[in-house]
């Protein structure tokens, strides 16, 4: 039976040494990733008895297309060359894994939210009850979510009035994969008033 480990559990399980090494590599590798017009999202270091694995997550910059396989291969080659020339390397063997930002990763930056406008999300709030609904807008200061309301089993899901949530209230979010397209706005769709933030 396979053990299923969440992203948060994986990160919290890192030792202080591997976290420090991950931060060092992040600073060192960031210019290499940037040279491919990509954003360095995360560096994770996993260490076993005689091997270390360096997992690098890259993401597209805002306003550009997604990270395709050719781009991923190119940045992987550049990162491998940078790792081989790393002046701070202690000489331990390593495996390099390079991947793009996936749907299952937490939304923690404004650009993460902007990428997912129109999708169903779960919002983890600071000191408040979590919210699930459709992300309809991202502003300079926060997000706008049309929440799903609780209904009896078998009934059609209902949506509440849009909630304007400042980034200072949001800890993180996750994307819920759904196979339905958002309904087209009509006369019955509530209007969003950014002047009055929902409590």
PDB file of C-alpha atoms in Angstrom:
ATOM      1  CA  UNK A   1       0.000   0.000   0.000  1.00  0.00           C
ATOM      2  CA  UNK A   2       1.417   3.388  -0.999  1.00  0.00           C
ATOM      3  CA  UNK A   3       1.741   6.212   1.478  1.00  0.00           C
ATOM      4  CA  UNK A   4       0.032   9.380   0.253  1.00  0.00           C
ATOM      5  CA  UNK A   5       1.815  12.494   1.498  1.00  0.00           C
ATOM      6  CA  UNK A   6       0.334  15.943   1.019  1.00  0.00           C
ATOM      7  CA  UNK A   7       2.374  18.960  -0.113  1.00  0.00           C
ATOM      8  CA  UNK A   8       2.157  20.489   3.377  1.00  0.00           C
ATOM      9  CA  UNK A   9       3.286  17.265   5.087  1.00  0.00           C
ATOM     10  CA  UNK A  10       6.197  16.935   2.697  1.00  0.00           C
ATOM     11  CA  UNK A  11       7.366  20.476   3.395  1.00  0.00           C
ATOM     12  CA  UNK A  12       6.942  20.254   7.188  1.00  0.00           C
ATOM     13  CA  UNK A  13       8.917  16.995   7.171  1.00  0.00           C
ATOM     14  CA  UNK A  14      12.072  18.659   5.869  1.00  0.00           C
ATOM     15  CA  UNK A  15      14.923  19.016   8.357  1.00  0.00           C
ATOM     16  CA  UNK A  16      16.479  22.382   9.144  1.00  0.00           C
ATOM     17  CA  UNK A  17      19.567  21.421   7.118  1.00  0.00           C
ATOM     18  CA  UNK A  18      17.628  20.495   3.996  1.00  0.00           C
ATOM     19  CA  UNK A  19      15.455  23.609   4.297  1.00  0.00           C
ATOM     20  CA  UNK A  20      18.563  25.753   4.544  1.00  0.00           C
ATOM     21  CA  UNK A  21      20.060  24.014   1.516  1.00  0.00           C
ATOM     22  CA  UNK A  22      16.802  24.482  -0.392  1.00  0.00           C
ATOM     23  CA  UNK A  23      16.894  28.226   0.332  1.00  0.00           C
ATOM     24  CA  UNK A  24      20.515  28.441  -0.778  1.00  0.00           C
ATOM     25  CA  UNK A  25      19.746  26.613  -4.017  1.00  0.00           C
ATOM     26  CA  UNK A  26      16.686  28.772  -4.601  1.00  0.00           C
ATOM     27  CA  UNK A  27      18.849  31.926  -4.526  1.00  0.00           C
ATOM     28  CA  UNK A  28      21.509  30.284  -6.673  1.00  0.00           C
ATOM     29  CA  UNK A  29      19.161  28.813  -9.300  1.00  0.00           C
ATOM     30  CA  UNK A  30      16.710  31.705  -9.582  1.00  0.00           C
ATOM     31  CA  UNK A  31      18.712  33.626 -12.235  1.00  0.00           C
ATOM     32  CA  UNK A  32      18.939  30.467 -14.357  1.00  0.00           C
ATOM     33  CA  UNK A  33      15.162  29.983 -14.285  1.00  0.00           C
ATOM     34  CA  UNK A  34      14.575  33.703 -14.934  1.00  0.00           C
ATOM     35  CA  UNK A  35      16.780  33.507 -18.036  1.00  0.00           C
ATOM     36  CA  UNK A  36      14.095  31.232 -19.540  1.00  0.00           C
ATOM     37  CA  UNK A  37      11.398  33.820 -18.752  1.00  0.00           C
ATOM     38  CA  UNK A  38      10.016  31.561 -16.026  1.00  0.00           C
ATOM     39  CA  UNK A  39       9.427  32.020 -12.313  1.00  0.00           C
ATOM     40  CA  UNK A  40      11.142  29.800  -9.725  1.00  0.00           C
ATOM     41  CA  UNK A  41       8.250  28.643  -7.565  1.00  0.00           C
ATOM     42  CA  UNK A  42       9.963  26.267  -5.158  1.00  0.00           C
ATOM     43  CA  UNK A  43      13.068  24.239  -4.441  1.00  0.00           C
ATOM     44  CA  UNK A  44      12.766  21.118  -2.297  1.00  0.00           C
ATOM     45  CA  UNK A  45      15.688  18.974  -1.148  1.00  0.00           C
ATOM     46  CA  UNK A  46      15.181  15.362  -0.077  1.00  0.00           C
ATOM     47  CA  UNK A  47      18.128  13.433   1.365  1.00  0.00           C
ATOM     48  CA  UNK A  48      18.652   9.682   1.779  1.00  0.00           C
ATOM     49  CA  UNK A  49      21.730   7.819   3.002  1.00  0.00           C
ATOM     50  CA  UNK A  50      23.794   8.260  -0.162  1.00  0.00           C
ATOM     51  CA  UNK A  51      21.650  10.385  -2.452  1.00  0.00           C
ATOM     52  CA  UNK A  52      19.905  13.713  -2.515  1.00  0.00           C
ATOM     53  CA  UNK A  53      17.045  14.722  -4.753  1.00  0.00           C
ATOM     54  CA  UNK A  54      16.590  18.357  -5.731  1.00  0.00           C
ATOM     55  CA  UNK A  55      13.049  19.068  -6.885  1.00  0.00           C
ATOM     56  CA  UNK A  56      12.582  22.394  -8.667  1.00  0.00           C
ATOM     57  CA  UNK A  57       9.129  23.747  -9.481  1.00  0.00           C
ATOM     58  CA  UNK A  58       8.871  26.430 -12.154  1.00  0.00           C
ATOM     59  CA  UNK A  59       5.945  28.474 -13.321  1.00  0.00           C
ATOM     60  CA  UNK A  60       5.140  30.742 -16.210  1.00  0.00           C
ATOM     61  CA  UNK A  61       5.321  34.482 -15.715  1.00  0.00           C
ATOM     62  CA  UNK A  62       2.068  36.398 -15.803  1.00  0.00           C
ATOM     63  CA  UNK A  63       0.882  37.235 -19.283  1.00  0.00           C
ATOM     64  CA  UNK A  64       2.755  34.350 -20.904  1.00  0.00           C
ATOM     65  CA  UNK A  65       1.705  30.905 -22.069  1.00  0.00           C
ATOM     66  CA  UNK A  66       1.969  27.816 -19.866  1.00  0.00           C
ATOM     67  CA  UNK A  67       5.170  25.843 -19.412  1.00  0.00           C
ATOM     68  CA  UNK A  68       5.229  23.375 -22.314  1.00  0.00           C
ATOM     69  CA  UNK A  69       7.393  20.258 -22.497  1.00  0.00           C
ATOM     70  CA  UNK A  70      10.035  21.891 -24.688  1.00  0.00           C
ATOM     71  CA  UNK A  71      10.413  24.806 -22.258  1.00  0.00           C
ATOM     72  CA  UNK A  72      10.592  22.376 -19.345  1.00  0.00           C
ATOM     73  CA  UNK A  73      13.334  20.373 -21.099  1.00  0.00           C
ATOM     74  CA  UNK A  74      15.338  23.519 -21.863  1.00  0.00           C
ATOM     75  CA  UNK A  75      15.214  24.870 -18.317  1.00  0.00           C
ATOM     76  CA  UNK A  76      16.033  21.387 -16.991  1.00  0.00           C
ATOM     77  CA  UNK A  77      19.238  21.302 -19.059  1.00  0.00           C
ATOM     78  CA  UNK A  78      20.222  24.753 -17.842  1.00  0.00           C
ATOM     79  CA  UNK A  79      19.501  23.867 -14.218  1.00  0.00           C
ATOM     80  CA  UNK A  80      21.551  20.672 -14.514  1.00  0.00           C
ATOM     81  CA  UNK A  81      24.515  22.661 -15.847  1.00  0.00           C
ATOM     82  CA  UNK A  82      24.120  25.200 -13.024  1.00  0.00           C
ATOM     83  CA  UNK A  83      23.988  22.435 -10.435  1.00  0.00           C
ATOM     84  CA  UNK A  84      27.170  20.869 -11.837  1.00  0.00           C
ATOM     85  CA  UNK A  85      28.916  24.251 -11.583  1.00  0.00           C
ATOM     86  CA  UNK A  86      27.521  25.107  -8.124  1.00  0.00           C
ATOM     87  CA  UNK A  87      30.396  26.643  -6.080  1.00  0.00           C
ATOM     88  CA  UNK A  88      28.570  25.867  -2.834  1.00  0.00           C
ATOM     89  CA  UNK A  89      28.037  22.197  -3.616  1.00  0.00           C
ATOM     90  CA  UNK A  90      29.452  19.726  -1.082  1.00  0.00           C
ATOM     91  CA  UNK A  91      30.053  17.056  -3.677  1.00  0.00           C
ATOM     92  CA  UNK A  92      27.131  14.759  -2.827  1.00  0.00           C
ATOM     93  CA  UNK A  93      25.473  12.971  -5.740  1.00  0.00           C
ATOM     94  CA  UNK A  94      22.062  14.305  -6.685  1.00  0.00           C
ATOM     95  CA  UNK A  95      19.016  13.656  -8.836  1.00  0.00           C
ATOM     96  CA  UNK A  96      17.416  16.726 -10.367  1.00  0.00           C
ATOM     97  CA  UNK A  97      13.635  16.790 -10.859  1.00  0.00           C
ATOM     98  CA  UNK A  98      12.024  19.728 -12.634  1.00  0.00           C
ATOM     99  CA  UNK A  99       8.271  20.184 -12.888  1.00  0.00           C
ATOM    100  CA  UNK A 100       5.747  22.928 -13.527  1.00  0.00           C
ATOM    101  CA  UNK A 101       3.274  24.369 -11.043  1.00  0.00           C
ATOM    102  CA  UNK A 102       0.357  21.947 -10.719  1.00  0.00           C
ATOM    103  CA  UNK A 103      -3.329  22.263  -9.837  1.00  0.00           C
ATOM    104  CA  UNK A 104      -2.857  20.532  -6.496  1.00  0.00           C
ATOM    105  CA  UNK A 105      -0.390  23.072  -5.114  1.00  0.00           C
ATOM    106  CA  UNK A 106      -1.595  25.729  -2.675  1.00  0.00           C
ATOM    107  CA  UNK A 107      -2.486  29.219  -3.869  1.00  0.00           C
ATOM    108  CA  UNK A 108      -0.402  31.597  -1.770  1.00  0.00           C
ATOM    109  CA  UNK A 109       0.539  34.438  -4.127  1.00  0.00           C
ATOM    110  CA  UNK A 110      -1.734  36.920  -5.957  1.00  0.00           C
ATOM    111  CA  UNK A 111      -0.472  35.579  -9.296  1.00  0.00           C
ATOM    112  CA  UNK A 112      -1.596  32.061  -8.267  1.00  0.00           C
ATOM    113  CA  UNK A 113      -5.120  33.371  -7.742  1.00  0.00           C
ATOM    114  CA  UNK A 114      -5.134  35.389 -10.979  1.00  0.00           C
ATOM    115  CA  UNK A 115      -4.250  32.260 -12.949  1.00  0.00           C
ATOM    116  CA  UNK A 116      -7.314  30.457 -11.572  1.00  0.00           C
ATOM    117  CA  UNK A 117     -10.085  33.001 -12.080  1.00  0.00           C
ATOM    118  CA  UNK A 118     -13.253  31.118 -13.066  1.00  0.00           C
ATOM    119  CA  UNK A 119     -12.341  27.933 -11.201  1.00  0.00           C
ATOM    120  CA  UNK A 120     -13.816  26.424  -8.073  1.00  0.00           C
ATOM    121  CA  UNK A 121     -11.579  27.059  -5.068  1.00  0.00           C
ATOM    122  CA  UNK A 122     -11.393  26.390  -1.365  1.00  0.00           C
ATOM    123  CA  UNK A 123     -10.226  29.400   0.632  1.00  0.00           C
ATOM    124  CA  UNK A 124      -8.508  28.905   3.966  1.00  0.00           C
ATOM    125  CA  UNK A 125      -9.110  32.051   6.000  1.00  0.00           C
ATOM    126  CA  UNK A 126      -7.185  33.307   9.010  1.00  0.00           C
ATOM    127  CA  UNK A 127      -9.304  32.888  12.132  1.00  0.00           C
ATOM    128  CA  UNK A 128     -12.510  32.416  10.129  1.00  0.00           C
ATOM    129  CA  UNK A 129     -14.514  29.556   8.672  1.00  0.00           C
ATOM    130  CA  UNK A 130     -13.184  28.316   5.343  1.00  0.00           C
ATOM    131  CA  UNK A 131     -15.092  29.109   2.157  1.00  0.00           C
ATOM    132  CA  UNK A 132     -15.666  27.074  -1.003  1.00  0.00           C
ATOM    133  CA  UNK A 133     -16.938  28.629  -4.206  1.00  0.00           C
ATOM    134  CA  UNK A 134     -16.042  30.041  -7.599  1.00  0.00           C
ATOM    135  CA  UNK A 135     -13.240  32.564  -7.914  1.00  0.00           C
ATOM    136  CA  UNK A 136     -14.637  35.352 -10.101  1.00  0.00           C
ATOM    137  CA  UNK A 137     -12.117  38.151  -9.730  1.00  0.00           C
ATOM    138  CA  UNK A 138      -8.730  39.057  -8.287  1.00  0.00           C
ATOM    139  CA  UNK A 139      -8.076  42.652  -7.306  1.00  0.00           C
ATOM    140  CA  UNK A 140      -4.941  44.409  -6.150  1.00  0.00           C
ATOM    141  CA  UNK A 141      -5.922  43.807  -2.523  1.00  0.00           C
ATOM    142  CA  UNK A 142      -7.728  40.467  -2.550  1.00  0.00           C
ATOM    143  CA  UNK A 143     -10.093  38.043  -4.231  1.00  0.00           C
ATOM    144  CA  UNK A 144     -13.806  37.841  -5.002  1.00  0.00           C
ATOM    145  CA  UNK A 145     -15.479  34.475  -4.483  1.00  0.00           C
ATOM    146  CA  UNK A 146     -19.093  33.456  -5.140  1.00  0.00           C
ATOM    147  CA  UNK A 147     -19.604  30.916  -2.327  1.00  0.00           C
ATOM    148  CA  UNK A 148     -21.422  27.614  -2.580  1.00  0.00           C
ATOM    149  CA  UNK A 149     -24.304  27.426  -0.108  1.00  0.00           C
ATOM    150  CA  UNK A 150     -25.155  24.268   1.798  1.00  0.00           C
ATOM    151  CA  UNK A 151     -28.230  22.492   0.399  1.00  0.00           C
ATOM    152  CA  UNK A 152     -29.977  19.218   1.152  1.00  0.00           C
ATOM    153  CA  UNK A 153     -28.663  16.120  -0.581  1.00  0.00           C
ATOM    154  CA  UNK A 154     -30.065  15.753  -4.072  1.00  0.00           C
ATOM    155  CA  UNK A 155     -30.854  19.453  -4.469  1.00  0.00           C
ATOM    156  CA  UNK A 156     -29.180  21.662  -7.039  1.00  0.00           C
ATOM    157  CA  UNK A 157     -26.226  23.588  -5.544  1.00  0.00           C
ATOM    158  CA  UNK A 158     -26.929  27.249  -4.816  1.00  0.00           C
ATOM    159  CA  UNK A 159     -24.579  30.199  -4.815  1.00  0.00           C
ATOM    160  CA  UNK A 160     -24.495  33.084  -2.367  1.00  0.00           C
ATOM    161  CA  UNK A 161     -23.657  36.734  -2.858  1.00  0.00           C
ATOM    162  CA  UNK A 162     -20.061  37.490  -3.915  1.00  0.00           C
ATOM    163  CA  UNK A 163     -17.594  37.819  -1.038  1.00  0.00           C
ATOM    164  CA  UNK A 164     -14.716  40.257  -1.253  1.00  0.00           C
ATOM    165  CA  UNK A 165     -11.812  38.826   0.743  1.00  0.00           C
ATOM    166  CA  UNK A 166      -8.658  40.826   1.358  1.00  0.00           C
ATOM    167  CA  UNK A 167      -5.335  39.026   1.053  1.00  0.00           C
ATOM    168  CA  UNK A 168      -4.732  39.906   4.717  1.00  0.00           C
ATOM    169  CA  UNK A 169      -7.601  37.513   5.591  1.00  0.00           C
ATOM    170  CA  UNK A 170      -6.510  34.664   3.311  1.00  0.00           C
ATOM    171  CA  UNK A 171      -3.973  32.084   4.476  1.00  0.00           C
ATOM    172  CA  UNK A 172      -3.997  30.037   1.275  1.00  0.00           C
ATOM    173  CA  UNK A 173      -6.321  28.350  -1.186  1.00  0.00           C
ATOM    174  CA  UNK A 174      -6.607  25.252  -3.313  1.00  0.00           C
ATOM    175  CA  UNK A 175      -8.257  24.576  -6.665  1.00  0.00           C
ATOM    176  CA  UNK A 176     -11.179  22.162  -6.858  1.00  0.00           C
ATOM    177  CA  UNK A 177     -11.167  20.426 -10.225  1.00  0.00           C
ATOM    178  CA  UNK A 178     -14.647  20.473 -11.729  1.00  0.00           C
ATOM    179  CA  UNK A 179     -15.996  19.527 -15.121  1.00  0.00           C
ATOM    180  CA  UNK A 180     -18.750  22.122 -15.319  1.00  0.00           C
ATOM    181  CA  UNK A 181     -18.420  25.457 -16.988  1.00  0.00           C
ATOM    182  CA  UNK A 182     -19.379  28.578 -15.023  1.00  0.00           C
ATOM    183  CA  UNK A 183     -22.852  29.832 -15.862  1.00  0.00           C
ATOM    184  CA  UNK A 184     -23.026  32.885 -18.038  1.00  0.00           C
ATOM    185  CA  UNK A 185     -23.819  36.019 -16.024  1.00  0.00           C
ATOM    186  CA  UNK A 186     -27.429  37.128 -16.316  1.00  0.00           C
ATOM    187  CA  UNK A 187     -29.834  39.586 -14.777  1.00  0.00           C
ATOM    188  CA  UNK A 188     -30.085  37.460 -11.634  1.00  0.00           C
ATOM    189  CA  UNK A 189     -26.334  37.432 -10.981  1.00  0.00           C
ATOM    190  CA  UNK A 190     -25.583  39.612  -7.947  1.00  0.00           C
ATOM    191  CA  UNK A 191     -23.444  42.661  -8.648  1.00  0.00           C
ATOM    192  CA  UNK A 192     -20.093  42.988  -6.912  1.00  0.00           C
ATOM    193  CA  UNK A 193     -19.580  46.108  -4.829  1.00  0.00           C
ATOM    194  CA  UNK A 194     -15.918  46.497  -3.928  1.00  0.00           C
ATOM    195  CA  UNK A 195     -16.708  49.320  -1.548  1.00  0.00           C
ATOM    196  CA  UNK A 196     -18.524  47.036   0.884  1.00  0.00           C
ATOM    197  CA  UNK A 197     -16.464  44.026   1.908  1.00  0.00           C
ATOM    198  CA  UNK A 198     -18.400  41.169   3.383  1.00  0.00           C
ATOM    199  CA  UNK A 199     -17.577  40.428   7.016  1.00  0.00           C
TER     200      UNK A 199
END
